Amino acid sequence: MRAIWKGAVSFGLVSIGVKLYSATEEKDIRFHQVHREDGGRIRYKRTCSVCGEEVTYDDIAKGYDIGGGEMVILTDEDFADLPLTSSRAIDVLEFVPADQVDPILYNKAYFLEPEGTATKPYVLLRDALLDSERVAIVKVALRQREQLATLRVREGVLLLNTMLWPDEIRTADFGFLDEDLKVRPPELAMASSLIDSMTGEFEPDVFTDDYRAALQEVIDAKVEGREVVQPEEVEEAPAAAVDLMAALKASVDRARSARGEQPARGGGGEPTPISSARSAKKAAEKKAAKAPPKKTTAKKTAEKKTAAAKAEPAKKTAKKTPAKKAEPAKKTAARKTAPRKTA
């Protein structure tokens, strides 16, 4: 990487020499305008709209249109007296919690590298930011413009995020904000279920620029002299008009299918908050309706068992008592009869 700026971070009375590097780069494929017949580059001439002459860069100045066809011309001398052209300081203004900075303010990101003997104070500021869990609000002059920025730590390196000024953020003024639109609780519950089914851990490397990859393939094919055969895209038929709840439920089912989970159709899938509430209500009603008969039946069964238990000993006693009394009588009669047969 090549440093695009050199200066110092002013941290109280401490000055930390740093180099500035662009932390991001666009991967967009750029084209030149060329003549279709022979591929020649198209050049644009800088001509004056008043005299029609071609103008070189040395003769170009900056003009501010004040309206009515009048122009105020500013030369390099006019800009020379401004403090921004020579300022090489990143002034720390205050330290704030990171969550207090609205992400819409962020513009561009730059890495800061310590220069020369500034490594120790650089590491000191870095560790202090990590320990306090805060970001530094700073002002810096880049490209002849004073900018508000934050200073935070990313992977052990100080990162400078330039920000837009508050008056550069547009106000969202839309008519629907004044309308009294109410969302029904079942719709909100189903939308929450959809969010849950699509929740995951953010991994930037998983996402790719498919358009840029396809365009690069076309360029490579042109260079190699081969033809690119693009697969035919099957256009999905427009969905029929459905209500919001049906659309949400279909979205939940599709999200679960994409994750390899069982869709919540026909009771085969994981219940949604709404279906769970309905099932619980029905189960409670059935339980309440069946509970009294079960208790009555159980009571009758217990009474029958008790009566049977009392009757069983009486039966046993009745059977045993006559048997014991009759047996001796039979034996005595047999003994008296035996002598008569012998005689």
Coordinates of C-alpha atoms in Angstrom, one line a residue:
M1 CA 0.0 0.0 0.0
R2 CA 1.1 3.6 -0.6
A3 CA 0.6 6.3 2.0
I4 CA -1.7 9.1 0.8
W5 CA -1.2 11.4 3.7
K6 CA 1.3 12.1 6.5
G7 CA 0.6 13.9 9.7
A8 CA 0.1 13.5 13.5
V9 CA -2.6 12.5 15.9
S10 CA -2.9 15.2 18.5
F11 CA -3.8 13.5 21.8
G12 CA -3.7 16.1 24.5
L13 CA -0.1 17.2 24.7
V14 CA 1.0 14.0 23.0
S15 CA 1.7 14.0 19.2
I16 CA 1.7 10.7 17.3
G17 CA 3.2 10.7 13.9
V18 CA 1.2 8.6 11.5
K19 CA 0.8 7.7 7.8
L20 CA -2.6 7.4 6.2
Y21 CA -3.6 4.5 3.9
S22 CA -6.9 3.8 2.1
A23 CA -8.5 0.9 4.0
T24 CA -10.8 -0.1 1.1
E25 CA -10.7 -0.4 -2.6
E26 CA -13.5 -0.8 -5.2
K27 CA -13.4 -3.9 -7.3
D28 CA -15.7 -2.5 -10.0
I29 CA -14.7 -3.3 -13.6
R30 CA -14.0 -0.1 -15.4
F31 CA -14.3 0.6 -19.1
H32 CA -13.0 3.2 -21.6
Q33 CA -15.2 4.9 -24.2
V34 CA -14.0 3.8 -27.6
H35 CA -14.9 4.1 -31.2
R36 CA -17.1 1.1 -32.1
E37 CA -15.5 0.6 -35.6
D38 CA -11.8 0.6 -34.8
G39 CA -11.6 0.6 -30.9
G40 CA -9.9 4.0 -30.7
R41 CA -10.1 5.8 -27.4
I42 CA -12.5 8.8 -27.2
R43 CA -10.8 11.9 -26.0
Y44 CA -12.4 15.0 -24.6
K45 CA -11.0 18.4 -25.2
R46 CA -11.2 21.2 -22.6
T47 CA -12.6 24.1 -24.5
C48 CA -13.9 27.5 -23.3
S49 CA -17.6 28.1 -23.8
V50 CA -16.9 31.8 -24.4
C51 CA -14.0 32.0 -26.9
G52 CA -14.0 28.3 -28.0
E53 CA -10.3 27.8 -27.5
E54 CA -8.8 24.7 -26.0
V55 CA -7.6 25.3 -22.5
T56 CA -4.6 23.6 -20.7
Y57 CA -4.7 22.6 -17.0
D58 CA -2.4 25.6 -16.1
D59 CA -5.1 28.0 -17.3
I60 CA -8.0 26.4 -15.4
A61 CA -9.2 28.1 -12.2
K62 CA -12.1 27.3 -9.9
G63 CA -15.3 29.2 -10.3
Y64 CA -18.4 29.6 -8.0
D65 CA -21.7 30.2 -9.7
I66 CA -23.6 33.0 -7.9
G67 CA -26.5 32.8 -10.3
G68 CA -27.7 35.1 -13.1
G69 CA -24.8 34.1 -15.3
E70 CA -22.2 35.6 -12.9
M71 CA -19.1 33.6 -11.8
V72 CA -16.7 34.3 -9.0
I73 CA -13.2 33.0 -9.9
L74 CA -10.9 31.7 -7.3
T75 CA -7.2 31.1 -8.0
D76 CA -4.5 29.0 -6.2
E77 CA -3.5 32.1 -4.3
D78 CA -7.0 32.4 -2.8
F79 CA -6.7 28.9 -1.4
A80 CA -3.1 29.3 -0.2
D81 CA -4.1 31.4 2.8
L82 CA -6.6 28.8 4.1
P83 CA -5.3 26.7 7.0
L84 CA -6.4 23.4 5.5
T85 CA -3.7 23.3 2.8
S86 CA -0.9 23.0 5.3
S87 CA -2.7 21.4 8.3
R88 CA -1.3 17.9 9.0
A89 CA -3.0 17.2 12.3
I90 CA -5.7 14.8 13.4
D91 CA -7.1 16.7 16.5
V92 CA -8.9 14.5 19.1
L93 CA -11.9 16.4 20.3
E94 CA -13.6 13.9 22.6
F95 CA -14.2 10.2 23.3
V96 CA -17.7 8.7 23.0
P97 CA -19.3 5.3 23.1
A98 CA -19.2 3.7 19.6
D99 CA -23.0 3.0 19.6
Q100 CA -23.7 6.7 19.8
V101 CA -22.4 7.3 16.3
D102 CA -25.1 6.6 13.7
P103 CA -23.6 4.4 10.9
I104 CA -25.2 6.7 8.3
L105 CA -22.6 9.3 9.1
Y106 CA -19.7 7.0 8.1
N107 CA -18.0 7.8 4.7
K108 CA -14.5 6.4 4.0
A109 CA -12.0 4.3 6.0
Y110 CA -8.3 4.8 6.4
F111 CA -5.6 2.8 8.2
L112 CA -3.1 4.7 10.4
E113 CA 0.5 3.4 10.7
P114 CA 2.9 4.8 13.3
E115 CA 5.8 6.7 11.8
G116 CA 9.4 6.7 13.2
T117 CA 9.5 6.7 16.9
A118 CA 5.8 7.1 17.4
T119 CA 5.1 3.4 17.8
K120 CA 4.9 3.5 21.7
P121 CA 2.4 6.4 22.0
Y122 CA 0.5 4.9 19.0
V123 CA 0.1 1.6 20.9
L124 CA -0.7 3.5 24.1
L125 CA -3.6 5.3 22.4
R126 CA -4.8 2.0 20.8
D127 CA -4.9 0.1 24.1
A128 CA -6.5 3.0 25.9
L129 CA -9.3 3.0 23.3
L130 CA -9.8 -0.7 23.7
D131 CA -9.8 -0.5 27.5
S132 CA -12.4 2.4 27.6
E133 CA -14.6 0.8 24.9
R134 CA -14.9 4.2 23.2
V135 CA -14.0 5.9 19.9
A136 CA -12.3 9.2 19.5
I137 CA -14.1 12.0 17.6
V138 CA -11.5 13.9 15.6
K139 CA -11.2 16.6 12.9
V140 CA -8.9 16.2 10.0
A141 CA -8.2 18.1 6.8
L142 CA -8.0 15.9 3.7
R143 CA -8.0 17.0 0.1
Q144 CA -8.6 20.6 1.0
R145 CA -11.6 19.9 3.1
E146 CA -12.1 19.7 6.8
Q147 CA -13.8 16.5 7.8
L148 CA -15.3 15.0 11.0
A149 CA -14.1 11.5 11.7
T150 CA -13.8 8.8 14.3
L151 CA -10.7 7.0 15.5
R152 CA -11.2 3.4 16.5
V153 CA -9.3 0.1 16.7
R154 CA -9.7 -2.7 14.1
E155 CA -7.5 -5.8 14.3
G156 CA -4.8 -4.0 16.3
V157 CA -4.6 -1.0 13.9
L158 CA -6.1 2.5 14.4
L159 CA -8.8 3.1 11.8
L160 CA -9.9 6.5 10.8
N161 CA -13.5 6.7 9.5
T162 CA -14.3 10.1 7.9
M163 CA -17.9 11.1 8.4
L164 CA -20.5 13.3 6.8
W165 CA -21.5 16.5 8.5
P166 CA -25.0 16.4 10.1
D167 CA -26.3 18.9 7.6
E168 CA -25.3 16.5 4.8
I169 CA -27.8 13.9 6.0
R170 CA -31.1 14.2 4.3
T171 CA -34.4 14.1 6.2
A172 CA -36.7 11.1 5.5
D173 CA -39.9 13.0 4.7
F174 CA -42.4 10.5 3.4
G175 CA -46.2 10.6 3.4
F176 CA -46.7 7.2 5.0
L177 CA -45.0 8.4 8.2
D178 CA -48.1 10.5 8.9
E179 CA -50.6 7.7 8.3
D180 CA -52.1 5.8 11.2
L181 CA -51.2 2.2 10.2
K182 CA -51.6 -0.5 12.8
V183 CA -50.0 -3.9 12.7
R184 CA -52.0 -6.8 14.1
P185 CA -50.3 -8.9 16.8
P186 CA -50.6 -12.2 14.8
E187 CA -48.8 -10.4 11.8
L188 CA -46.1 -9.1 14.1
A189 CA -45.7 -12.6 15.6
M190 CA -45.4 -14.2 12.2
A191 CA -42.9 -11.5 11.0
S192 CA -40.8 -12.2 14.1
S193 CA -40.9 -15.9 13.3
L194 CA -39.7 -15.2 9.8
I195 CA -36.8 -13.1 11.3
D196 CA -35.9 -16.0 13.6
S197 CA -35.9 -18.5 10.8
M198 CA -33.5 -16.3 8.8
T199 CA -31.2 -15.4 11.7
G200 CA -27.5 -16.3 11.4
E201 CA -24.0 -15.1 12.1
F202 CA -22.7 -12.4 9.6
E203 CA -19.8 -13.7 7.6
P204 CA -18.9 -11.3 4.8
D205 CA -16.8 -13.8 2.9
V206 CA -19.9 -15.9 2.2
F207 CA -21.4 -13.2 0.0
T208 CA -20.0 -12.5 -3.6
D209 CA -20.6 -10.1 -6.4
D210 CA -22.2 -12.4 -8.9
Y211 CA -22.6 -9.7 -11.5
R212 CA -18.9 -8.8 -11.5
A213 CA -17.9 -12.4 -11.7
A214 CA -20.1 -13.0 -14.7
L215 CA -18.9 -9.8 -16.4
Q216 CA -15.3 -10.9 -15.8
E217 CA -16.1 -14.2 -17.4
V218 CA -17.4 -12.4 -20.5
I219 CA -14.2 -10.4 -20.8
D220 CA -12.0 -13.4 -20.3
A221 CA -13.9 -15.2 -23.0
K222 CA -13.5 -12.3 -25.4
V223 CA -9.8 -12.3 -24.8
E224 CA -9.5 -16.1 -25.4
G225 CA -11.7 -16.0 -28.4
R226 CA -14.4 -18.3 -27.1
E227 CA -18.1 -17.9 -26.7
V228 CA -19.8 -17.6 -23.4
V229 CA -23.0 -19.7 -23.0
Q230 CA -25.1 -18.2 -20.3
P231 CA -27.6 -20.6 -18.6
E232 CA -31.2 -19.8 -19.3
E233 CA -32.9 -18.1 -16.4
V234 CA -36.3 -19.4 -15.6
E235 CA -38.6 -16.6 -14.8
E236 CA -40.8 -17.3 -11.9
A237 CA -44.5 -16.8 -12.5
P238 CA -45.9 -13.8 -10.7
A239 CA -47.4 -14.8 -7.4
A240 CA -51.2 -14.6 -7.0
A241 CA -52.5 -11.9 -4.7
V242 CA -52.4 -13.2 -1.1
D243 CA -52.9 -11.6 2.2
L244 CA -50.1 -10.6 4.4
M245 CA -50.3 -13.5 6.8
A246 CA -50.2 -16.0 4.0
A247 CA -47.2 -14.3 2.4
L248 CA -45.4 -14.3 5.8
K249 CA -46.2 -18.0 6.4
A250 CA -45.0 -18.9 2.9
S251 CA -41.8 -16.9 3.5
V252 CA -41.2 -18.8 6.8
D253 CA -41.6 -22.1 5.1
R254 CA -39.2 -21.2 2.3
A255 CA -36.6 -19.9 4.7
R256 CA -36.8 -23.2 6.7
S257 CA -36.6 -25.3 3.5
A258 CA -33.5 -23.3 2.5
R259 CA -31.9 -24.3 5.8
G260 CA -32.9 -27.9 5.3
E261 CA -35.5 -27.8 8.1
Q262 CA -39.0 -29.2 7.9
P263 CA -41.6 -26.6 6.7
A264 CA -44.3 -25.7 9.1
R265 CA -47.1 -27.1 6.9
G266 CA -49.8 -29.5 8.0
G267 CA -48.4 -29.8 11.5
G268 CA -45.2 -31.4 10.2
G269 CA -42.8 -28.6 11.0
E270 CA -41.8 -26.6 14.0
P271 CA -44.8 -24.7 15.3
T272 CA -44.9 -20.9 14.9
P273 CA -45.8 -18.6 17.8
I274 CA -49.3 -18.4 16.5
S275 CA -49.8 -22.1 15.9
S276 CA -48.3 -22.9 19.3
A277 CA -50.7 -20.6 21.0
R278 CA -53.7 -22.1 19.2
S279 CA -52.6 -25.7 20.0
A280 CA -52.0 -24.9 23.6
K281 CA -55.5 -23.3 23.9
K282 CA -57.2 -26.3 22.2
A283 CA -55.3 -28.8 24.4
A284 CA -56.3 -26.9 27.6
E285 CA -60.0 -26.9 26.5
K286 CA -59.9 -30.7 25.8
K287 CA -58.2 -31.4 29.1
A288 CA -60.7 -29.3 31.0
A289 CA -63.6 -31.1 29.3
K290 CA -62.3 -34.6 30.0
A291 CA -61.0 -34.1 33.5
P292 CA -64.3 -34.6 35.6
P293 CA -65.3 -37.9 34.0
K294 CA -61.9 -39.3 34.7
K295 CA -62.1 -38.5 38.4
T296 CA -65.6 -40.0 38.7
T297 CA -64.6 -43.2 36.9
A298 CA -61.5 -43.5 39.1
K299 CA -63.6 -43.1 42.2
K300 CA -66.1 -45.8 41.2
T301 CA -63.3 -48.1 40.3
A302 CA -61.7 -47.7 43.7
E303 CA -65.1 -48.4 45.4
K304 CA -65.5 -51.6 43.4
K305 CA -62.0 -52.8 44.3
T306 CA -62.7 -52.1 48.0
A307 CA -66.0 -54.0 48.0
A308 CA -64.4 -56.9 46.2
A309 CA -61.5 -57.0 48.7
K310 CA -64.0 -57.2 51.6
A311 CA -66.0 -59.9 50.0
E312 CA -63.1 -62.2 49.1
P313 CA -62.1 -63.2 52.7
A314 CA -65.7 -64.1 53.5
K315 CA -65.9 -66.5 50.6
K316 CA -62.6 -68.1 51.5
T317 CA -63.8 -68.6 55.1
A318 CA -67.1 -70.1 54.0
K319 CA -65.5 -72.7 51.9
K320 CA -62.9 -73.9 54.4
T321 CA -65.2 -74.2 57.5
P322 CA -67.6 -77.0 56.1
A323 CA -64.7 -79.0 54.7
K324 CA -63.0 -79.3 58.1
K325 CA -66.1 -80.4 60.0
A326 CA -67.3 -83.0 57.4
E327 CA -63.9 -84.8 57.0
P328 CA -63.9 -86.4 60.5
A329 CA -67.4 -87.7 60.2
K330 CA -66.6 -89.6 57.0
K331 CA -63.5 -91.2 58.6
T332 CA -65.6 -92.4 61.7
A333 CA -68.2 -94.0 59.5
A334 CA -65.6 -95.9 57.5
R335 CA -64.0 -97.3 60.7
K336 CA -67.4 -98.6 62.0
T337 CA -68.2 -100.3 58.7
A338 CA -64.9 -102.1 58.3
P339 CA -65.4 -104.8 61.0
R340 CA -68.7 -105.8 59.7
K341 CA -67.2 -106.8 56.4
T342 CA -64.6 -108.9 58.1
A343 CA -67.1 -111.0 60.0

